[in-house]
């Protein structure tokens, strides 16, 4: 029986703007490389705090989606890749939402492996607001037994001149090439974290 992986996140995680089939987004690419069965719970504009209201109707923050997802997916591994849309929330609100979500996630998957991907963009420059959210995730994750991985820490993640080829015309979301690149980086990080 293989590993069932659940990826939880935002527009990056669901492949917004990449113009590729779902199975060519990085959660599916990583899962295929590592022999995992892939499930994705990702909604544009959402995060630990952000409910995605500006992205459209019917969206919800991670914690509100968790009960339904946990009923549908019996995951051995949950990879949380969120926080980009929480960069304008106050620090205490982010901390409370992160700890509340990780508590609920650990309750939903008591024996599952947890991994947290720190919020990043595909470029050399990372917004200071992302670093603040990343600091909260880096502090909170280990208390819940989560591996915390940082794509920006990988050599060559944002090689000079590679940025434009890796992002969509919106200058933000990973393009098809960016999806493949992100998959390369996350495969490496998640393999290392699981050892």
PDB file of C-alpha atoms in Angstrom:
ATOM      1  CA  UNK A   1       0.000   0.000   0.000  1.00  0.00           C
ATOM      2  CA  UNK A   2       1.488   3.329  -1.057  1.00  0.00           C
ATOM      3  CA  UNK A   3       1.560   6.673   0.693  1.00  0.00           C
ATOM      4  CA  UNK A   4      -1.529   8.860   0.382  1.00  0.00           C
ATOM      5  CA  UNK A   5      -0.451  12.499   0.286  1.00  0.00           C
ATOM      6  CA  UNK A   6      -2.741  15.465   0.864  1.00  0.00           C
ATOM      7  CA  UNK A   7      -1.531  18.877  -0.304  1.00  0.00           C
ATOM      8  CA  UNK A   8      -3.286  21.821   1.319  1.00  0.00           C
ATOM      9  CA  UNK A   9      -2.813  25.356   0.120  1.00  0.00           C
ATOM     10  CA  UNK A  10      -3.610  28.304  -2.088  1.00  0.00           C
ATOM     11  CA  UNK A  11      -3.437  29.357  -5.746  1.00  0.00           C
ATOM     12  CA  UNK A  12       0.192  28.195  -6.072  1.00  0.00           C
ATOM     13  CA  UNK A  13      -0.832  24.747  -4.872  1.00  0.00           C
ATOM     14  CA  UNK A  14      -3.764  24.439  -7.272  1.00  0.00           C
ATOM     15  CA  UNK A  15      -1.732  25.640 -10.274  1.00  0.00           C
ATOM     16  CA  UNK A  16      -3.472  28.960 -10.941  1.00  0.00           C
ATOM     17  CA  UNK A  17      -2.390  30.504 -14.224  1.00  0.00           C
ATOM     18  CA  UNK A  18       0.014  27.741 -15.257  1.00  0.00           C
ATOM     19  CA  UNK A  19      -2.187  26.540 -18.155  1.00  0.00           C
ATOM     20  CA  UNK A  20      -1.261  22.915 -17.530  1.00  0.00           C
ATOM     21  CA  UNK A  21      -3.394  19.864 -16.718  1.00  0.00           C
ATOM     22  CA  UNK A  22      -3.912  19.232 -13.014  1.00  0.00           C
ATOM     23  CA  UNK A  23      -1.508  16.283 -13.123  1.00  0.00           C
ATOM     24  CA  UNK A  24       1.273  18.653 -14.256  1.00  0.00           C
ATOM     25  CA  UNK A  25       1.027  20.905 -11.197  1.00  0.00           C
ATOM     26  CA  UNK A  26       3.764  20.493  -8.612  1.00  0.00           C
ATOM     27  CA  UNK A  27       1.743  18.523  -6.028  1.00  0.00           C
ATOM     28  CA  UNK A  28       1.037  15.857  -8.653  1.00  0.00           C
ATOM     29  CA  UNK A  29       4.556  15.964 -10.098  1.00  0.00           C
ATOM     30  CA  UNK A  30       6.181  15.511  -6.683  1.00  0.00           C
ATOM     31  CA  UNK A  31       3.725  12.791  -5.703  1.00  0.00           C
ATOM     32  CA  UNK A  32       4.295  10.892  -8.956  1.00  0.00           C
ATOM     33  CA  UNK A  33       8.081  11.041  -8.507  1.00  0.00           C
ATOM     34  CA  UNK A  34       7.854   9.763  -4.943  1.00  0.00           C
ATOM     35  CA  UNK A  35       5.205   7.123  -5.631  1.00  0.00           C
ATOM     36  CA  UNK A  36       2.464   8.829  -3.617  1.00  0.00           C
ATOM     37  CA  UNK A  37      -1.245   8.935  -4.309  1.00  0.00           C
ATOM     38  CA  UNK A  38      -2.015  12.658  -4.613  1.00  0.00           C
ATOM     39  CA  UNK A  39      -4.976  14.626  -3.249  1.00  0.00           C
ATOM     40  CA  UNK A  40      -5.155  18.429  -3.307  1.00  0.00           C
ATOM     41  CA  UNK A  41      -7.229  20.802  -1.172  1.00  0.00           C
ATOM     42  CA  UNK A  42      -6.291  24.217  -2.524  1.00  0.00           C
ATOM     43  CA  UNK A  43      -8.278  27.389  -3.139  1.00  0.00           C
ATOM     44  CA  UNK A  44      -7.215  30.688  -4.649  1.00  0.00           C
ATOM     45  CA  UNK A  45      -6.701  33.599  -2.284  1.00  0.00           C
ATOM     46  CA  UNK A  46      -6.975  31.565   0.900  1.00  0.00           C
ATOM     47  CA  UNK A  47      -4.621  30.900   3.786  1.00  0.00           C
ATOM     48  CA  UNK A  48      -4.511  30.310   7.503  1.00  0.00           C
ATOM     49  CA  UNK A  49      -6.336  33.614   8.073  1.00  0.00           C
ATOM     50  CA  UNK A  50      -7.531  34.703   4.641  1.00  0.00           C
ATOM     51  CA  UNK A  51     -10.915  33.386   3.559  1.00  0.00           C
ATOM     52  CA  UNK A  52     -10.374  34.099  -0.132  1.00  0.00           C
ATOM     53  CA  UNK A  53     -13.280  36.541  -0.298  1.00  0.00           C
ATOM     54  CA  UNK A  54     -11.478  38.732  -2.818  1.00  0.00           C
ATOM     55  CA  UNK A  55     -10.729  35.734  -5.062  1.00  0.00           C
ATOM     56  CA  UNK A  56     -14.364  34.680  -5.353  1.00  0.00           C
ATOM     57  CA  UNK A  57     -17.407  33.258  -3.581  1.00  0.00           C
ATOM     58  CA  UNK A  58     -17.512  29.922  -1.806  1.00  0.00           C
ATOM     59  CA  UNK A  59     -13.884  29.919  -0.659  1.00  0.00           C
ATOM     60  CA  UNK A  60     -12.699  29.327   2.895  1.00  0.00           C
ATOM     61  CA  UNK A  61      -9.541  29.419   5.033  1.00  0.00           C
ATOM     62  CA  UNK A  62      -7.689  26.170   5.608  1.00  0.00           C
ATOM     63  CA  UNK A  63      -9.261  25.381   8.978  1.00  0.00           C
ATOM     64  CA  UNK A  64     -12.818  25.675   7.651  1.00  0.00           C
ATOM     65  CA  UNK A  65     -12.032  23.216   4.839  1.00  0.00           C
ATOM     66  CA  UNK A  66     -10.316  20.687   7.097  1.00  0.00           C
ATOM     67  CA  UNK A  67     -13.356  18.756   8.450  1.00  0.00           C
ATOM     68  CA  UNK A  68     -14.674  17.978   4.964  1.00  0.00           C
ATOM     69  CA  UNK A  69     -11.247  17.147   3.591  1.00  0.00           C
ATOM     70  CA  UNK A  70     -10.422  14.872   6.547  1.00  0.00           C
ATOM     71  CA  UNK A  71     -13.674  12.952   5.964  1.00  0.00           C
ATOM     72  CA  UNK A  72     -12.774  12.435   2.301  1.00  0.00           C
ATOM     73  CA  UNK A  73      -9.015  11.819   2.436  1.00  0.00           C
ATOM     74  CA  UNK A  74      -7.259   9.390   4.780  1.00  0.00           C
ATOM     75  CA  UNK A  75      -3.799  10.812   4.353  1.00  0.00           C
ATOM     76  CA  UNK A  76      -0.515   9.336   5.529  1.00  0.00           C
ATOM     77  CA  UNK A  77       1.213  12.636   4.764  1.00  0.00           C
ATOM     78  CA  UNK A  78      -0.180  16.178   4.779  1.00  0.00           C
ATOM     79  CA  UNK A  79       1.861  18.902   3.081  1.00  0.00           C
ATOM     80  CA  UNK A  80       0.722  22.425   3.949  1.00  0.00           C
ATOM     81  CA  UNK A  81       1.803  25.047   1.430  1.00  0.00           C
ATOM     82  CA  UNK A  82       0.035  28.245   2.450  1.00  0.00           C
ATOM     83  CA  UNK A  83       0.529  31.652   4.030  1.00  0.00           C
ATOM     84  CA  UNK A  84       1.132  33.804   0.946  1.00  0.00           C
ATOM     85  CA  UNK A  85      -2.317  35.344   1.293  1.00  0.00           C
ATOM     86  CA  UNK A  86      -1.879  36.030   5.008  1.00  0.00           C
ATOM     87  CA  UNK A  87       0.962  38.505   4.654  1.00  0.00           C
ATOM     88  CA  UNK A  88      -1.267  41.504   5.412  1.00  0.00           C
ATOM     89  CA  UNK A  89      -2.768  39.992   8.566  1.00  0.00           C
ATOM     90  CA  UNK A  90      -1.488  41.120  11.964  1.00  0.00           C
ATOM     91  CA  UNK A  91       1.208  38.935  13.514  1.00  0.00           C
ATOM     92  CA  UNK A  92      -0.913  37.736  16.471  1.00  0.00           C
ATOM     93  CA  UNK A  93      -3.771  36.800  14.115  1.00  0.00           C
ATOM     94  CA  UNK A  94      -1.416  34.761  11.927  1.00  0.00           C
ATOM     95  CA  UNK A  95       0.099  33.014  14.947  1.00  0.00           C
ATOM     96  CA  UNK A  96      -3.329  32.164  16.382  1.00  0.00           C
ATOM     97  CA  UNK A  97      -4.600  30.895  13.016  1.00  0.00           C
ATOM     98  CA  UNK A  98      -1.489  28.789  12.397  1.00  0.00           C
ATOM     99  CA  UNK A  99      -1.527  27.149  15.834  1.00  0.00           C
ATOM    100  CA  UNK A 100      -5.298  26.624  15.648  1.00  0.00           C
ATOM    101  CA  UNK A 101      -4.991  24.981  12.253  1.00  0.00           C
ATOM    102  CA  UNK A 102      -2.023  22.793  13.164  1.00  0.00           C
ATOM    103  CA  UNK A 103      -3.821  21.628  16.316  1.00  0.00           C
ATOM    104  CA  UNK A 104      -6.898  20.697  14.279  1.00  0.00           C
ATOM    105  CA  UNK A 105      -4.746  19.092  11.578  1.00  0.00           C
ATOM    106  CA  UNK A 106      -2.892  16.946  14.116  1.00  0.00           C
ATOM    107  CA  UNK A 107      -6.258  15.920  15.638  1.00  0.00           C
ATOM    108  CA  UNK A 108      -7.563  14.983  12.181  1.00  0.00           C
ATOM    109  CA  UNK A 109      -4.418  13.045  11.239  1.00  0.00           C
ATOM    110  CA  UNK A 110      -2.933  11.888  14.570  1.00  0.00           C
ATOM    111  CA  UNK A 111      -0.558   9.360  12.989  1.00  0.00           C
ATOM    112  CA  UNK A 112       0.112  11.196   9.752  1.00  0.00           C
ATOM    113  CA  UNK A 113       3.383  12.792   8.804  1.00  0.00           C
ATOM    114  CA  UNK A 114       3.107  16.584   8.497  1.00  0.00           C
ATOM    115  CA  UNK A 115       5.246  18.865   6.350  1.00  0.00           C
ATOM    116  CA  UNK A 116       5.047  22.638   6.073  1.00  0.00           C
ATOM    117  CA  UNK A 117       6.335  24.477   3.018  1.00  0.00           C
ATOM    118  CA  UNK A 118       7.367  28.036   3.859  1.00  0.00           C
ATOM    119  CA  UNK A 119       5.673  30.616   1.612  1.00  0.00           C
ATOM    120  CA  UNK A 120       7.914  31.683  -1.245  1.00  0.00           C
ATOM    121  CA  UNK A 121       7.841  33.261  -4.681  1.00  0.00           C
ATOM    122  CA  UNK A 122       9.840  31.940  -7.623  1.00  0.00           C
ATOM    123  CA  UNK A 123      12.442  34.661  -7.566  1.00  0.00           C
ATOM    124  CA  UNK A 124      15.511  35.860  -5.732  1.00  0.00           C
ATOM    125  CA  UNK A 125      13.530  38.478  -3.857  1.00  0.00           C
ATOM    126  CA  UNK A 126      11.167  37.243  -1.153  1.00  0.00           C
ATOM    127  CA  UNK A 127       8.661  39.720   0.340  1.00  0.00           C
ATOM    128  CA  UNK A 128       9.391  40.698   3.960  1.00  0.00           C
ATOM    129  CA  UNK A 129       5.771  39.857   4.783  1.00  0.00           C
ATOM    130  CA  UNK A 130       6.373  36.284   3.641  1.00  0.00           C
ATOM    131  CA  UNK A 131       9.367  36.079   5.944  1.00  0.00           C
ATOM    132  CA  UNK A 132       7.157  37.102   8.895  1.00  0.00           C
ATOM    133  CA  UNK A 133       4.619  34.367   8.097  1.00  0.00           C
ATOM    134  CA  UNK A 134       7.496  31.914   7.526  1.00  0.00           C
ATOM    135  CA  UNK A 135       8.907  32.729  10.972  1.00  0.00           C
ATOM    136  CA  UNK A 136       5.569  31.835  12.586  1.00  0.00           C
ATOM    137  CA  UNK A 137       5.432  28.557  10.656  1.00  0.00           C
ATOM    138  CA  UNK A 138       9.058  27.734  11.449  1.00  0.00           C
ATOM    139  CA  UNK A 139       8.408  28.296  15.175  1.00  0.00           C
ATOM    140  CA  UNK A 140       5.077  26.459  15.342  1.00  0.00           C
ATOM    141  CA  UNK A 141       5.694  23.458  13.087  1.00  0.00           C
ATOM    142  CA  UNK A 142       8.040  21.362  15.236  1.00  0.00           C
ATOM    143  CA  UNK A 143       5.620  21.465  18.183  1.00  0.00           C
ATOM    144  CA  UNK A 144       3.195  19.472  16.020  1.00  0.00           C
ATOM    145  CA  UNK A 145       5.831  17.086  14.704  1.00  0.00           C
ATOM    146  CA  UNK A 146       5.910  18.805  11.325  1.00  0.00           C
ATOM    147  CA  UNK A 147       8.921  18.949   9.037  1.00  0.00           C
ATOM    148  CA  UNK A 148       9.401  22.565   7.922  1.00  0.00           C
ATOM    149  CA  UNK A 149      10.945  23.013   4.474  1.00  0.00           C
ATOM    150  CA  UNK A 150      12.100  26.224   2.817  1.00  0.00           C
ATOM    151  CA  UNK A 151      12.241  26.190  -1.001  1.00  0.00           C
ATOM    152  CA  UNK A 152      14.287  29.418  -1.021  1.00  0.00           C
ATOM    153  CA  UNK A 153      17.055  27.602   0.890  1.00  0.00           C
ATOM    154  CA  UNK A 154      17.820  25.317  -2.060  1.00  0.00           C
ATOM    155  CA  UNK A 155      20.774  26.319  -4.210  1.00  0.00           C
ATOM    156  CA  UNK A 156      19.535  27.380  -7.626  1.00  0.00           C
ATOM    157  CA  UNK A 157      15.938  27.883  -6.467  1.00  0.00           C
ATOM    158  CA  UNK A 158      15.991  31.398  -7.857  1.00  0.00           C
ATOM    159  CA  UNK A 159      18.939  31.467 -10.209  1.00  0.00           C
ATOM    160  CA  UNK A 160      19.614  34.928 -11.709  1.00  0.00           C
ATOM    161  CA  UNK A 161      17.664  35.378 -14.921  1.00  0.00           C
ATOM    162  CA  UNK A 162      15.462  32.327 -14.378  1.00  0.00           C
ATOM    163  CA  UNK A 163      12.596  34.269 -12.799  1.00  0.00           C
ATOM    164  CA  UNK A 164      10.704  35.439 -15.900  1.00  0.00           C
ATOM    165  CA  UNK A 165      10.632  31.952 -17.436  1.00  0.00           C
ATOM    166  CA  UNK A 166       9.295  30.464 -14.215  1.00  0.00           C
ATOM    167  CA  UNK A 167       6.301  32.739 -13.668  1.00  0.00           C
ATOM    168  CA  UNK A 168       3.057  33.360 -15.534  1.00  0.00           C
ATOM    169  CA  UNK A 169       2.238  36.621 -17.279  1.00  0.00           C
ATOM    170  CA  UNK A 170       0.830  37.862 -13.960  1.00  0.00           C
ATOM    171  CA  UNK A 171       4.421  37.945 -12.672  1.00  0.00           C
ATOM    172  CA  UNK A 172       3.425  35.946  -9.613  1.00  0.00           C
ATOM    173  CA  UNK A 173       2.167  32.383 -10.104  1.00  0.00           C
ATOM    174  CA  UNK A 174       4.412  29.558 -11.360  1.00  0.00           C
ATOM    175  CA  UNK A 175       4.234  28.946 -15.111  1.00  0.00           C
ATOM    176  CA  UNK A 176       4.423  25.428 -16.541  1.00  0.00           C
ATOM    177  CA  UNK A 177       8.220  25.680 -16.234  1.00  0.00           C
ATOM    178  CA  UNK A 178       7.806  27.089 -12.725  1.00  0.00           C
ATOM    179  CA  UNK A 179       5.585  24.172 -11.729  1.00  0.00           C
ATOM    180  CA  UNK A 180       8.269  21.733 -12.892  1.00  0.00           C
ATOM    181  CA  UNK A 181      11.010  23.716 -11.136  1.00  0.00           C
ATOM    182  CA  UNK A 182       9.025  23.934  -7.902  1.00  0.00           C
ATOM    183  CA  UNK A 183       8.435  20.167  -8.132  1.00  0.00           C
ATOM    184  CA  UNK A 184      12.191  19.557  -8.462  1.00  0.00           C
ATOM    185  CA  UNK A 185      12.897  21.656  -5.375  1.00  0.00           C
ATOM    186  CA  UNK A 186      10.107  20.207  -3.237  1.00  0.00           C
ATOM    187  CA  UNK A 187      10.956  16.620  -4.202  1.00  0.00           C
ATOM    188  CA  UNK A 188      14.487  17.223  -2.955  1.00  0.00           C
ATOM    189  CA  UNK A 189      13.335  18.905   0.275  1.00  0.00           C
ATOM    190  CA  UNK A 190      10.613  16.387   1.126  1.00  0.00           C
ATOM    191  CA  UNK A 191      12.937  13.454   0.479  1.00  0.00           C
ATOM    192  CA  UNK A 192      15.543  14.983   2.755  1.00  0.00           C
ATOM    193  CA  UNK A 193      12.968  15.756   5.462  1.00  0.00           C
ATOM    194  CA  UNK A 194      11.627  12.201   5.409  1.00  0.00           C
ATOM    195  CA  UNK A 195      15.017  10.586   6.050  1.00  0.00           C
TER     196      UNK A 195
END
